[in-house]
Structure formats: C-alpha cells, structure tokens
CSV table of C-alpha atoms in Angstrom, one decimal:
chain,number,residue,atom,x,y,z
Z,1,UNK,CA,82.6,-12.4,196.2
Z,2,UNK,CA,81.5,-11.5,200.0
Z,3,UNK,CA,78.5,-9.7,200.1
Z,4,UNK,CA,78.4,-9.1,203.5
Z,5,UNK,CA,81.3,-8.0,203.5
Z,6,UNK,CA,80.7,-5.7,201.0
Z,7,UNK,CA,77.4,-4.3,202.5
Z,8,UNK,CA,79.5,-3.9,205.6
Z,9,UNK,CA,82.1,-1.3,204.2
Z,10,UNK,CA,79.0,0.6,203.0
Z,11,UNK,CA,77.4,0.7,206.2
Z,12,UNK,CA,80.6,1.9,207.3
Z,13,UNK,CA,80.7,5.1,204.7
Z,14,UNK,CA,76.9,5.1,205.6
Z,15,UNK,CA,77.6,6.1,209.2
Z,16,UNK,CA,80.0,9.1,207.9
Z,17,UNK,CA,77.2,11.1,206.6
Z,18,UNK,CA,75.9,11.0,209.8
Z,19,UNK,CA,78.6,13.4,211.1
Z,20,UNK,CA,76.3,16.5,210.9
Z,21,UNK,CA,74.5,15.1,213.6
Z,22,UNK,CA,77.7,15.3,215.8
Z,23,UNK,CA,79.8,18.2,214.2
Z,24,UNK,CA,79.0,21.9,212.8
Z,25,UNK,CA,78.6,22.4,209.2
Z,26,UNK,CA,80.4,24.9,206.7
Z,27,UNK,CA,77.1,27.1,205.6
Z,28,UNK,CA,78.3,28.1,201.8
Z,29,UNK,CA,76.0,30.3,200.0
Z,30,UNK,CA,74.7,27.9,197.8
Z,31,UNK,CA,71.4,26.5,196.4
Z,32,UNK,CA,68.9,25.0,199.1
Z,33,UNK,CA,65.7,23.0,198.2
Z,34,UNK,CA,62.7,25.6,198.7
Z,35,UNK,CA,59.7,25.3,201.5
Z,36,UNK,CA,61.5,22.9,203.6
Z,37,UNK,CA,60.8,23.1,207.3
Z,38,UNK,CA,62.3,21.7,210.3
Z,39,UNK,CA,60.1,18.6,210.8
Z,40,UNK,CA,62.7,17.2,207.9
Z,41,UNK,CA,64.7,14.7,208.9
Z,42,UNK,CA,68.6,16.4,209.9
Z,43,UNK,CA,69.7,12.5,210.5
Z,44,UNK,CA,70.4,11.8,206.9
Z,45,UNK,CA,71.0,15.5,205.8
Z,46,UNK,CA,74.5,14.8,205.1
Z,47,UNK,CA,74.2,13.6,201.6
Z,48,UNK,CA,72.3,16.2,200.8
Z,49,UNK,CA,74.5,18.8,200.2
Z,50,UNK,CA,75.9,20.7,196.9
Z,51,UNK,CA,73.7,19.3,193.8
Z,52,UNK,CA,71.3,17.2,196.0
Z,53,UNK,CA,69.6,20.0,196.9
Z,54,UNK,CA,68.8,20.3,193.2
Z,55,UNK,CA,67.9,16.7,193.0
Z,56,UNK,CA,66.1,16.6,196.1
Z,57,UNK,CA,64.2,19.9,195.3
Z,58,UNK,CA,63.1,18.7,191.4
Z,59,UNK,CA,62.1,15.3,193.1
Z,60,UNK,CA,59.6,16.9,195.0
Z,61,UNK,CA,58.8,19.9,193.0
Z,62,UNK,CA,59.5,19.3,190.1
Z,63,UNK,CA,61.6,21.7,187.4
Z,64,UNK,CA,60.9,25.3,188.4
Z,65,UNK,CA,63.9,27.2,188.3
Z,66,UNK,CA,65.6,27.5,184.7
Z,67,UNK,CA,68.8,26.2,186.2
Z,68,UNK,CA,67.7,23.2,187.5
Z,69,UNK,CA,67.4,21.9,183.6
Z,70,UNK,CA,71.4,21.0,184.0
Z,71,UNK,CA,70.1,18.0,186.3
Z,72,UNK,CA,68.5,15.3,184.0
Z,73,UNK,CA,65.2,14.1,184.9
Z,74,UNK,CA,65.5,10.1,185.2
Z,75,UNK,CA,67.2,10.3,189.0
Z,76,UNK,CA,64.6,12.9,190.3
Z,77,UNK,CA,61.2,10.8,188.6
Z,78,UNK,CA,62.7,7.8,190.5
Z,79,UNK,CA,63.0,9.6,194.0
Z,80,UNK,CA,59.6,10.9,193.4
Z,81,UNK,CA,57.7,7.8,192.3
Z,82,UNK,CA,59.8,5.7,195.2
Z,83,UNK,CA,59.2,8.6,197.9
Z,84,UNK,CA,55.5,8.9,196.7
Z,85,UNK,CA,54.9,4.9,197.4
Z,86,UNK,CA,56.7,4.8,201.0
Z,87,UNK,CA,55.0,8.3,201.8
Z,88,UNK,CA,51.8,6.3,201.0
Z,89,UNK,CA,52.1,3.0,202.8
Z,90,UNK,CA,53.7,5.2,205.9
Z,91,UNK,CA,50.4,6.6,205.9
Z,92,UNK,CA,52.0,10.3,205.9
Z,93,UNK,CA,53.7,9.4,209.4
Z,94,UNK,CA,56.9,11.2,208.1
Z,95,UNK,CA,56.8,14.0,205.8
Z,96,UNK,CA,57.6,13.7,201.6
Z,97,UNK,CA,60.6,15.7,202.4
Z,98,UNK,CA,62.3,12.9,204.6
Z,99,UNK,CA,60.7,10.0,202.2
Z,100,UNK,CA,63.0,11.8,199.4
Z,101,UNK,CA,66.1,11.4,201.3
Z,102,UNK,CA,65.7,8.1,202.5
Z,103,UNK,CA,64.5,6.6,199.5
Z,104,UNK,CA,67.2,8.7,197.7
Z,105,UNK,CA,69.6,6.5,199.9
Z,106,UNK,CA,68.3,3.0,199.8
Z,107,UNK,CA,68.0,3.4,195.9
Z,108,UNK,CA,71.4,4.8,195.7
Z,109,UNK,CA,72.9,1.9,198.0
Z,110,UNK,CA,71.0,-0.7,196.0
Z,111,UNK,CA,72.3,0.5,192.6
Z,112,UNK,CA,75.8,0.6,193.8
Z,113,UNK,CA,75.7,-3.0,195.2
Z,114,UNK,CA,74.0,-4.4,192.7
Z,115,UNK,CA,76.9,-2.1,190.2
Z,116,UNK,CA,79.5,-3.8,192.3
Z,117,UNK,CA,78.2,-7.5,191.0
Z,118,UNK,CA,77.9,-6.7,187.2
Z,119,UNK,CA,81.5,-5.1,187.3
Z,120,UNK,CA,82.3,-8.3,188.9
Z,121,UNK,CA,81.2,-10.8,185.8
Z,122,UNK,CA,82.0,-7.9,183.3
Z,123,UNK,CA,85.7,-7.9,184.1
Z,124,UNK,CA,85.5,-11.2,184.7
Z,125,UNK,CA,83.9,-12.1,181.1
Z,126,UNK,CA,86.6,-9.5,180.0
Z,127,UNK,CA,90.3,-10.6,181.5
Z,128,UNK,CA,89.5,-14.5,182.8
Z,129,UNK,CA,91.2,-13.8,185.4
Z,130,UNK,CA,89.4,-14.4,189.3
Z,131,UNK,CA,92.7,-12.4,190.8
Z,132,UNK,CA,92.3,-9.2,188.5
Z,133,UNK,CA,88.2,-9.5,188.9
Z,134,UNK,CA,88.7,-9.0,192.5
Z,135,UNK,CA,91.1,-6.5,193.0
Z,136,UNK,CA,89.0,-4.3,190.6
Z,137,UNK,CA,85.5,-4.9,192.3
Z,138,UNK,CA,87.7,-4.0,195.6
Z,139,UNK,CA,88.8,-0.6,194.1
Z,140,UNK,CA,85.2,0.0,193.1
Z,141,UNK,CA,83.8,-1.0,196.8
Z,142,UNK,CA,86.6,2.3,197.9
Z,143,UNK,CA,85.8,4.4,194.6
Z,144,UNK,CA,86.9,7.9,194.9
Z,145,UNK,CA,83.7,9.1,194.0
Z,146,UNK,CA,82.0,6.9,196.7
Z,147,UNK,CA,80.3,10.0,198.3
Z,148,UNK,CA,78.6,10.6,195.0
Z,149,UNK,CA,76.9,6.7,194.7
Z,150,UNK,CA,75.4,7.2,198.3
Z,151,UNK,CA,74.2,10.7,198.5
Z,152,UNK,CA,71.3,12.0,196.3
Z,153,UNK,CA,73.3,12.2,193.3
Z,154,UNK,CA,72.5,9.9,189.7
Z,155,UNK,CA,76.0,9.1,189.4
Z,156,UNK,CA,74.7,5.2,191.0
Z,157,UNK,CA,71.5,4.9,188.8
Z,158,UNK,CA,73.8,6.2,186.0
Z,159,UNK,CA,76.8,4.0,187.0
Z,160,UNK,CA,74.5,0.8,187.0
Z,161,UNK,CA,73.0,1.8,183.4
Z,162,UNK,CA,76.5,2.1,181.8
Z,163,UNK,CA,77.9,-1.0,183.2
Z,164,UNK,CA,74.8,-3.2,182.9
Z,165,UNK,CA,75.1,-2.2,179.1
Z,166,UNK,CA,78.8,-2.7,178.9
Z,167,UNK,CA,77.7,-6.2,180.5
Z,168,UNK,CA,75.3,-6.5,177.7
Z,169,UNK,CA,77.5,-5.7,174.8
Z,170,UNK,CA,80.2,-7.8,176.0
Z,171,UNK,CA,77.8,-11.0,175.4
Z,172,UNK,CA,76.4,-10.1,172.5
Z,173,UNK,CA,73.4,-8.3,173.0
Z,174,UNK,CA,73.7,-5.1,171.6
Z,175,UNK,CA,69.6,-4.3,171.2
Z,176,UNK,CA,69.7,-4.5,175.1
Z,177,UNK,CA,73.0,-2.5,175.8
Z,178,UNK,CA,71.4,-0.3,173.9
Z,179,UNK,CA,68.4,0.1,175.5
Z,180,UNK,CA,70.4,1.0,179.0
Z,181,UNK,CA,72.7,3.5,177.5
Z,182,UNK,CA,69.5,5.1,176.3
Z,183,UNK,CA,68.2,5.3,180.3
Z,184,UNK,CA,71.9,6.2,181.1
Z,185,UNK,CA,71.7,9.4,178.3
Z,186,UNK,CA,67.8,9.7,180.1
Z,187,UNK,CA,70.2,9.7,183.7
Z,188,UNK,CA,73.4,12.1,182.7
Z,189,UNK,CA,74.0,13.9,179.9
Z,190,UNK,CA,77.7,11.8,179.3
Z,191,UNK,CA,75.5,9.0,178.4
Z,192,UNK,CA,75.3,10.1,175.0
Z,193,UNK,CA,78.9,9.4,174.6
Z,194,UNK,CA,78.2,5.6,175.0
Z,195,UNK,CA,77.2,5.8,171.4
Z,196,UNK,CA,81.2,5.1,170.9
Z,197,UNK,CA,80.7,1.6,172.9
Z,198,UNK,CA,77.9,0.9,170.2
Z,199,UNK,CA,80.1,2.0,167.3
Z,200,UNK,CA,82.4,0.4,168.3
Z,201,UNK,CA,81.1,-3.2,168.8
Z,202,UNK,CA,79.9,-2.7,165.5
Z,203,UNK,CA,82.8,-1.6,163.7
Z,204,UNK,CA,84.1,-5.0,164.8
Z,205,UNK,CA,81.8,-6.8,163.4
Z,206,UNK,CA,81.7,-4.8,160.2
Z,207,UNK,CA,85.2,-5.9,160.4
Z,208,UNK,CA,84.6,-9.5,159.8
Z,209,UNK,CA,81.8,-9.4,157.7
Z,210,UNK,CA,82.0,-9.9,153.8
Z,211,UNK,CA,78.9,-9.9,152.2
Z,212,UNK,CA,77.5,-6.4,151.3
Z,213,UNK,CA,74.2,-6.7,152.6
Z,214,UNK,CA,74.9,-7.4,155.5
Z,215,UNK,CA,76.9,-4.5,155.9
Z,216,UNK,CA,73.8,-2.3,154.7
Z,217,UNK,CA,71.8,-4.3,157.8
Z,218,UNK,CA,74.2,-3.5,160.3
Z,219,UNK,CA,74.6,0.1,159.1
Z,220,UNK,CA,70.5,0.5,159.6
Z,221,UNK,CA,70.7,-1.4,162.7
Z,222,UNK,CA,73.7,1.0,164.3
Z,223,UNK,CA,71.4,4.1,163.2
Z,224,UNK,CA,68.2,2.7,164.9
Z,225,UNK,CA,70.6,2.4,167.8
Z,226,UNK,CA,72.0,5.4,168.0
Z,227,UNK,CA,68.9,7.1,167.7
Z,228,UNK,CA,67.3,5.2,170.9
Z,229,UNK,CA,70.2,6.7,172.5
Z,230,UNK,CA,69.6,10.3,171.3
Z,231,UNK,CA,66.3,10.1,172.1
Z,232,UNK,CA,66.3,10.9,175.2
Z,233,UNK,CA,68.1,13.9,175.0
Z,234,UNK,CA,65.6,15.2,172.5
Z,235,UNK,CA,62.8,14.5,174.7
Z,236,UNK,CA,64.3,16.4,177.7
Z,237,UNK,CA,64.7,19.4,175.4
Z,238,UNK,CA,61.0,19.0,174.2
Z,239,UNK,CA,60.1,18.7,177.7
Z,240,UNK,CA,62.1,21.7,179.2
Z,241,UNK,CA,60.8,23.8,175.8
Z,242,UNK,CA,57.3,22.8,176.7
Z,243,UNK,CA,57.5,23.7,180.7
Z,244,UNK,CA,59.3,27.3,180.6
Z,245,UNK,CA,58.2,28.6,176.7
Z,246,UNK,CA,54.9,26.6,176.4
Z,247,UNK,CA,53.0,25.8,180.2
Z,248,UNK,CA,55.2,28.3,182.4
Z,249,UNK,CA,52.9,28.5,185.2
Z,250,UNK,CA,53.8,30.1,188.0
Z,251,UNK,CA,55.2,28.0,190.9
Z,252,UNK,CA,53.9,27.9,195.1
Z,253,UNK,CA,54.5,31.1,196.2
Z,254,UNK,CA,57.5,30.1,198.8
Z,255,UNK,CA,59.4,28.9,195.8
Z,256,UNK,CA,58.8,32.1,193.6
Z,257,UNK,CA,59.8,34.0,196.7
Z,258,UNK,CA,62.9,31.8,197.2
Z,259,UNK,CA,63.8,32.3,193.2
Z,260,UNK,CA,63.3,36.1,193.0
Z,261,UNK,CA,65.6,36.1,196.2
Z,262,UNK,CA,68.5,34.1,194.6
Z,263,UNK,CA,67.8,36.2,191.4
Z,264,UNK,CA,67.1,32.9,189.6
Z,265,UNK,CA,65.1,32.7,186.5
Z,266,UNK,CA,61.7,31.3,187.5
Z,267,UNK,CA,59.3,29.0,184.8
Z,268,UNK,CA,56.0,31.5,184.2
Z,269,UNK,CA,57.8,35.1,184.8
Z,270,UNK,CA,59.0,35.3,182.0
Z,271,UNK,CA,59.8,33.9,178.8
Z,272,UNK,CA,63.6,32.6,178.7
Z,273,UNK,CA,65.9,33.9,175.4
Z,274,UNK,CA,66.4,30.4,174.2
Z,275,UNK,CA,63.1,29.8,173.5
Z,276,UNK,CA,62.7,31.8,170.4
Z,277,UNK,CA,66.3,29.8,169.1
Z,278,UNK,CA,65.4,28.1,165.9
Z,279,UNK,CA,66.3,24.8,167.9
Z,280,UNK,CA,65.9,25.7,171.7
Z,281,UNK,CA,68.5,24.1,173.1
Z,282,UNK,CA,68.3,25.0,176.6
Z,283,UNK,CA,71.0,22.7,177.9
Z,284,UNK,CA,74.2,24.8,176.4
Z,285,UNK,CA,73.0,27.8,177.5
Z,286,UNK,CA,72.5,26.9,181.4
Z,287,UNK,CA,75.8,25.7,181.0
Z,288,UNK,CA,77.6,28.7,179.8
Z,289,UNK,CA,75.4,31.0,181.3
Z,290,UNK,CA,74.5,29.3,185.0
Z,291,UNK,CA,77.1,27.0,185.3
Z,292,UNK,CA,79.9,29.1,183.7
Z,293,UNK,CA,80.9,25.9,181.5
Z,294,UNK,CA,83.1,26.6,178.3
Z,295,UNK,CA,86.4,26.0,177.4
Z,296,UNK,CA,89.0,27.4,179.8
Z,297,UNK,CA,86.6,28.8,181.5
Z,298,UNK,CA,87.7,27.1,184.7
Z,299,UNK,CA,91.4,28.3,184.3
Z,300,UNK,CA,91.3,31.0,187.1
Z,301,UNK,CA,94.0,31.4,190.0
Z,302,UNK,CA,90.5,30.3,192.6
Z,303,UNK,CA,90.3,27.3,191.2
Z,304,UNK,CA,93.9,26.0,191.9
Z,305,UNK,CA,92.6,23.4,194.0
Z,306,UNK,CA,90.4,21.9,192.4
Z,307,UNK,CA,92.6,21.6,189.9
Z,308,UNK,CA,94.6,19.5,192.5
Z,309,UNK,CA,91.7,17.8,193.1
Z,310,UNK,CA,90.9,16.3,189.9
Z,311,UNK,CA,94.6,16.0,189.1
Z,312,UNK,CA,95.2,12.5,191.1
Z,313,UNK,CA,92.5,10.5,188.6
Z,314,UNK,CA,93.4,12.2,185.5
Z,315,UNK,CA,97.2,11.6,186.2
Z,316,UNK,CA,96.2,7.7,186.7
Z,317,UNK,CA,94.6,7.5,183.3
Z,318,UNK,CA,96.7,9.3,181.0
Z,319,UNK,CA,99.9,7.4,182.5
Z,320,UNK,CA,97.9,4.0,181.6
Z,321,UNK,CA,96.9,5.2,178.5
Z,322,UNK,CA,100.2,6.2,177.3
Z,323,UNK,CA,101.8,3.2,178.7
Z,324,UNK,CA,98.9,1.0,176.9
Z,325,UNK,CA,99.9,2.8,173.4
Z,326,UNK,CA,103.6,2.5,173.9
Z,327,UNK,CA,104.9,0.6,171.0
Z,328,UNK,CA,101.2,-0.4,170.1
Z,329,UNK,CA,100.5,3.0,167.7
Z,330,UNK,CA,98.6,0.5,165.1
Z,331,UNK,CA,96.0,0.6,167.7
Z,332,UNK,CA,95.7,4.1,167.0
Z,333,UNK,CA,95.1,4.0,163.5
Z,334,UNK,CA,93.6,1.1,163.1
Z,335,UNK,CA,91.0,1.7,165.8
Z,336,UNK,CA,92.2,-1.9,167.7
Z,337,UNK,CA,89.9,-3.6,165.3
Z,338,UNK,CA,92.9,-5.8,164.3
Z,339,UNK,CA,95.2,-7.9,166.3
Z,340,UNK,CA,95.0,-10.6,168.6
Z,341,UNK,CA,93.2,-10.2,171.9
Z,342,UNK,CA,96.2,-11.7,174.1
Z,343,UNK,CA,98.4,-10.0,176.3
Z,344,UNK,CA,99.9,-6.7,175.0
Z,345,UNK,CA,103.1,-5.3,176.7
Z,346,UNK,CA,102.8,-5.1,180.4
Z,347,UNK,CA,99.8,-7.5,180.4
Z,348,UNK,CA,97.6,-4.9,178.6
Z,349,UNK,CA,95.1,-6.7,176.2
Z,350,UNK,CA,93.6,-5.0,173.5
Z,351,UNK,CA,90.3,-5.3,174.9
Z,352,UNK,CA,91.2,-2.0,177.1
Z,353,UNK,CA,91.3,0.1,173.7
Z,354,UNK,CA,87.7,1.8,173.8
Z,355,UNK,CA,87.8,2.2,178.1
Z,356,UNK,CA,90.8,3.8,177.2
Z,357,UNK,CA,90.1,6.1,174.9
Z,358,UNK,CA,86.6,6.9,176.0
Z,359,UNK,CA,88.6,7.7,179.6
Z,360,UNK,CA,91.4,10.1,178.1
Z,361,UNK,CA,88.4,12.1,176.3
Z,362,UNK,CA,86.5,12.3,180.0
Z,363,UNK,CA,89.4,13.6,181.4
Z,364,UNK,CA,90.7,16.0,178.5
Z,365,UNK,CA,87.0,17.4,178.3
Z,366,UNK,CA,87.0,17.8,182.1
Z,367,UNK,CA,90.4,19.6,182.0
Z,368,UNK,CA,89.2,22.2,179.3
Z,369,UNK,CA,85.5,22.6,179.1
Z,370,UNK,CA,84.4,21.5,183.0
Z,371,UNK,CA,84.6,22.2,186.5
Z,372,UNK,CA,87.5,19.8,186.5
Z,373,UNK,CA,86.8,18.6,189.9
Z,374,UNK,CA,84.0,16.8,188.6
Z,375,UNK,CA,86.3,14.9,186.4
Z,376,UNK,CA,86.8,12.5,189.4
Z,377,UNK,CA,83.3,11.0,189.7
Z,378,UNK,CA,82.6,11.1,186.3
Z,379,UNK,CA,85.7,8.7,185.0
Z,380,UNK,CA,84.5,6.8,188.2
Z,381,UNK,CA,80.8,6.4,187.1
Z,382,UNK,CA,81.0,6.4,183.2
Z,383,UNK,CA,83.4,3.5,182.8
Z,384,UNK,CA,85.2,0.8,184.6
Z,385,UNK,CA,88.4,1.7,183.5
Z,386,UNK,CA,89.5,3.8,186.3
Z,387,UNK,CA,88.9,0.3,188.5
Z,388,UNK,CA,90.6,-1.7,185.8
Z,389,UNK,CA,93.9,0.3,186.2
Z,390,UNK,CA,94.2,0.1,189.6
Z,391,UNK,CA,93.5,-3.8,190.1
Z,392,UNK,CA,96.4,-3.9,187.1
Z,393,UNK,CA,98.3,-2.1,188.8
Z,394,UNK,CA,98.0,-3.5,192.5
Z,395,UNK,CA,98.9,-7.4,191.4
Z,396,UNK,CA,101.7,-7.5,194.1
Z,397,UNK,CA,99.2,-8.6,196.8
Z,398,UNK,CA,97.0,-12.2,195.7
Z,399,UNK,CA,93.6,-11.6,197.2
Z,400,UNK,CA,91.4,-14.4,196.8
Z,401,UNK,CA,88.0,-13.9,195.3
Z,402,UNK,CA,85.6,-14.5,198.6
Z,403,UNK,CA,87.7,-12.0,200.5
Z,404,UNK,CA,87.6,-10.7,204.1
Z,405,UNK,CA,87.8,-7.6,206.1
Z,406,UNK,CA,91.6,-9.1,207.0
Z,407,UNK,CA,92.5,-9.4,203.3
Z,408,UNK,CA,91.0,-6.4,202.4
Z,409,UNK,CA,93.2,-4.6,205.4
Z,410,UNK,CA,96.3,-5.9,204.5
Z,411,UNK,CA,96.2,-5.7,200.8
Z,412,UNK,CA,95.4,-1.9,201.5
Z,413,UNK,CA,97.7,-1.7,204.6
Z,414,UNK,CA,100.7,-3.5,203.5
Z,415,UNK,CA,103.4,-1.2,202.4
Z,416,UNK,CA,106.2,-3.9,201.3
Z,417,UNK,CA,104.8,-3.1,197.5
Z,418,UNK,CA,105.8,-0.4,195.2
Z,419,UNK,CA,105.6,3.0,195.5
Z,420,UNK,CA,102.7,3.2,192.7
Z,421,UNK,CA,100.7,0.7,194.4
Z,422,UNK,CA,100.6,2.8,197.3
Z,423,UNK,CA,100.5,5.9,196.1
Z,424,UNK,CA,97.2,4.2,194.1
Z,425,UNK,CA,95.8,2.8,196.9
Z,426,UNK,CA,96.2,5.6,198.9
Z,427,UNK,CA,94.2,7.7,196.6
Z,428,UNK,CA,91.1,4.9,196.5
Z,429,UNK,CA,90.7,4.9,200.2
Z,430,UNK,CA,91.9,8.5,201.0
Z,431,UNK,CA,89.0,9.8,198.3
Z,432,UNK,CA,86.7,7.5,199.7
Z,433,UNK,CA,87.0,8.1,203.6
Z,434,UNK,CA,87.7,12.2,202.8
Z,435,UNK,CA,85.2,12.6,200.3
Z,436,UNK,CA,82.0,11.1,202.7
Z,437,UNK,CA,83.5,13.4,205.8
Z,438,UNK,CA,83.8,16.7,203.5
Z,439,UNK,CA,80.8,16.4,201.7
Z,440,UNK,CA,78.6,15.6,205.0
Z,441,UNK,CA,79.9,18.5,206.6
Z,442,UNK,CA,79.4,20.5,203.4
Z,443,UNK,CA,82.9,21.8,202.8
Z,444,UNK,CA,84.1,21.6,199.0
Z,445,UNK,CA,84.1,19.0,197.7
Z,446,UNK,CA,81.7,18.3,194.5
C-alpha cells in the first residue's frame, strides 16, 4: 500500500477546505458556536460548517443547549482534551478556539489514515485476494463522505472504532471488538447496532458447538458483551439527566444571550419535559422534537433533493444486496450460518451476509425515519461494505497493491470498462471532490 501516496490525496482534499479563504460563502441561518471572536483562525473554517459548529461549540463549552444532546460526547471530550494540551504547550500563543479546529483536523486525518490501513488487512483477512484489497482501500481513499472524515465531524473517530472491531472479530477476538464497538456506541449513536456483528459471530459459533454448557457460557458471555456496548448509551442519558434536570446551572452570559436569541432551550432556565419521564430518555425526544426525525417525516416536496442526494449510495447497496441473495434465499433463513464460505454466484462469498444486511437496514432506516441525506456518510462510516461493492464491481482494471498516482488516474480515468464501473467511479470521486467544495463554502450538503 503507498502511504505517501495516500497522505498525498488527503492533502489534496485538505487544500479544498481552504476555498473560503479565496471564495464567498453561502450564510444559511443555521447554528454558530457562541462567543467566538475574530482572532479565530478563518484559514481552516471550512470544515467547520453545519454540525461542526455543534461539535466545535460542546468541545469548548461543553453541553449547554438541550439540542446539542443529539451529538454524542466521545468526539467533543477528544477535541477538548487534544485542544487543551496544544493550547498549553503553545503557551496560549493562539487562542482555544483555533486549537479546537486544528486539532479537530489532525485527529480527524490521523483516524482516517490509520482507518485506511485496518480496512486494508480486514478485507484482506476477509477475501485473500491483494487485487480486491486494493481497489477497496482506493474507493475508501475517494469515499463519498470524505468531507465528513476531515472536517470536525465523529464520523473518522467513529469510522476507526467500527472497523478496528470488525478487524478484531474477524481474528478472533471478540472481548476486544467488543470493547471498540462500545467507544463506537460512546462516538455515534449507530454504534449500538454493532451488537448484530457480536450476535452474529456468536451465533456461528453456537453453530458448531455441541456440548450444552458451553452454550450456557457463550450465552453469558454474548450478554456481558452486549451490555459493554449498551453502556455507553446509558451513561450519556445519566449524564444529560444529571446536567439539565439535576446541575442546570446557568451558562456565560454570551451563550445564554445567543440561546434565548435562537429560542433554544438553555440547561438551568428551565427544567426540560423529559425529565419528569419515568425513564428520561432525552435522545428520542431532541430527535422528534429538534431534529424533526420520525418516520416519513422527511417525505416533503423541499426535500426532493436530498432525496437525490442520498439516492446514488442507497441504489448501490440494494442492487448488491439483491444480486447477493439471488438464488441464495437459504441465506435468508438460515441467517448464512450454513454453507461453504467459497465463491457464491458472481464471486459473492458468504462472508458479505452480515455487511449486507446491516447496510440494507442503514439505508431503509435512512429512507424512512432520517434526514436521508445523511444516509450517505453513514453507510460510508458504519461498515466497509459500501467500499467492498465498489472494488467488486470495478475488477476490469488490475491495479497492483503499492499503487501510484498514474494507476490511480487511469483506473479512475479510463472509460474502455462498463457502464457500471463508471457510473460507480464517478460517484466515489464526484462525492469526494463536490462534497469538500460544497461543504467549505457552506452550501447544502450534510
């Protein structure tokens, strides 16, 4: 694999975000991180935009508006604790405000690289195949949620979480997957849903096993499991529950001013309804109630194009999916626990079966409960699948493992292959190059 030439294509998306610097900005009426000034850095204020601000604002002051408490705290107590050491050894020669952005981008960049290698020896350790391996670690270097791993948003602290776990399970180590699904549920709320990698690598070993005590230990060991994974969830709801129904001081006066003027619900004026809930769940009601999430609660004529937006990566994963079960409904019903591992029809192996099914519930939950065009970076962060269909579809082209920029440019650029293969390729790198330049110049694109 060529790291420098992977560390070069970031740079490259890198120096997109800088277009604010050159070009004016779309101004939407949208959340902005309270008492900021202008001695903040504008070099790097191109990945903050849309839910950075959120990010950027709870890394510095922590949760004060009740809306914030969609955005789980694991991303925010890292920019903090790495913005708090560089402010310190900096010696306060730039402000906390410009430590949070650039720290929020060097630990953003360092997660994705470092993603980039475990996806490499995952899909390796998965397919044994070198060819497949690097066409997929390619498609992830041009993600279509690329934006998202670079600017202040968890998806790249999240993204390394799931895979490193993935990487975990695959070799057999299911106490340490374990314990990073459990920081990816601490990360993003989808991280609960790894739970189904868990059950599932355990299901196949109940499989296999005969004696019946050993299936009562590995019952008691899937529960301690699951509950490290649940756990913390429930901590984030005991935390919120503590700061806005039991603490609720008052914030700085800037940022009370800033929340009355946005007409947002400020911790310490006022007790929220959820509190007195027999089980305050706060997290379902800031999404129905702030984030208007529900099902079909999307479906409105507005929303047309983000509709558009999302359709490219659910279209991709539902067309695999339904070629993957084509003439392979046991799989269905007998959860792919049985069966050979070798090739399936069209070169699909069963080990696909739980990337596939955990990727057609993303996207079906995106399409009906979400703001579907978040569908796109969350198939693209939550599981490798979405890279794993477009290196198996894009085997026209050999690319050797320690690729260059000129095998990268023609396996992109070359347009003797089929019509899928560009059509997919075109969406990797036309994602990847629009995204950065729409999101830096804050037009919509979330």
């Amino acid at each position: 694999m060529n790291f420098k030439l992977i560390a070069r294509v970031n740079l490259i998306f890198v120096a997109l975000i800088l277009l604010p610097c050159f070009f004016p900005s779309h101004d939407p009426d949208v959340f902005r991180a309270p008492c900021e000034n202008n001695k903040t850095s504008q070099l790097l204020i191109g990945i903050t935009r849309w839910d950075a601000e959120y990010f950027r604002s709870i890394g510095k002051h922590g949760y004060v508006y009740e809306n914030q408490l969609a955005f789980f705290p694991l991303f925010p107590l890292a920019l903090n604790l790495s913005a708090n050491i560089l402010y310190f050894f900096l010696f306060g020669y730039i402000n906390f405000s410009t430590c949070i952005i650039f720290v929020g981008l060097i630990v953003n960049l360092s997660f994705h690289v470092i993603t980039t290698i475990i996806l490499h020896k995952l899909t390796d350790l998965t397919f044994h195949d070198k060819k497949f391996t690097t066409r997929a670690v390619i498609f992830y270097v041009f993600s279509p949620a690329k934006i998202f791993f670079i600017s202040l948003y968890s998806e790249s602290l999240f993204c390394f979480f799931t895979f490193s776990g993935l990487y975990y399970l695959k070799n057999n180590k299911p106490f340490k997957a374990t314990l990073l699904f459990s920081l990816s549920a601490a990360t993003r709320s989808n991280g609960i849903l790894n739970i189904g990698y868990i059950l599932y690598y355990h299901l196949n070993k109940i499989y296999l096993i005969e004696k019946f005590h050993e299936i009562v230990g590995c019952i008691l060991q899937i529960l301690l499991e699951v509950c490290l994974i649940v756990l913390p969830f429930i901590a984030y709801l005991w935390y919120g529950y503590y700061l806005f129904c039991e603490k609720a001081s008052l914030p700085s006066d800037c940022i009370l001013e800033y929340g009355i003027m946005r007409n947002y619900n400020v911790r310490g004026m006022f007790k929220p309804d959820w509190c007195s809930s027999y089980i305050p769940n706060f997290y379902g009601h800031i999404q129905r109630y702030h984030w208007n999430v529900g099902f079909l609660r999307y479906y409105e004529v507005k929303q047309v194009p983000n509709f558009l937006l999302a359709f490219p990566v659910i279209l991709l994963v539902m067309i695999f999916a339904a070629i993957f079960f084509n003439g392979r409904r046991d799989l269905i019903f007998n959860l792919g626990l049985k069966g050979s591992d070798g090739n399936g029809p069209a070169g699909l192996i069963r080990s696909f079966y739980p990337f596939v099914v955990h990727g057609v519930f993303l996207c079906v939950f995106g399409l009906l409960f979400m703001h579907v065009q978040v569908t796109t970076r969350m198939v693209a962060s939550s599981s490798p699948l979405l890279y794993w269909i477009g290196a198996w579809i894009c085997k026209t082209y050999a690319i050797n493992r320690n690729f260059n920029f000129d095998d990268v440019f023609i396996f992109f650029a070359n347009t003797s292959v089929p019509s899928i293969e560009k059509a997919t390729k075109l969406f990797f790198v036309g994602y990847s190059i629009i995204g950065c330049v729409a999101f830096s110049l804050y037009l919509p694109w979330t």
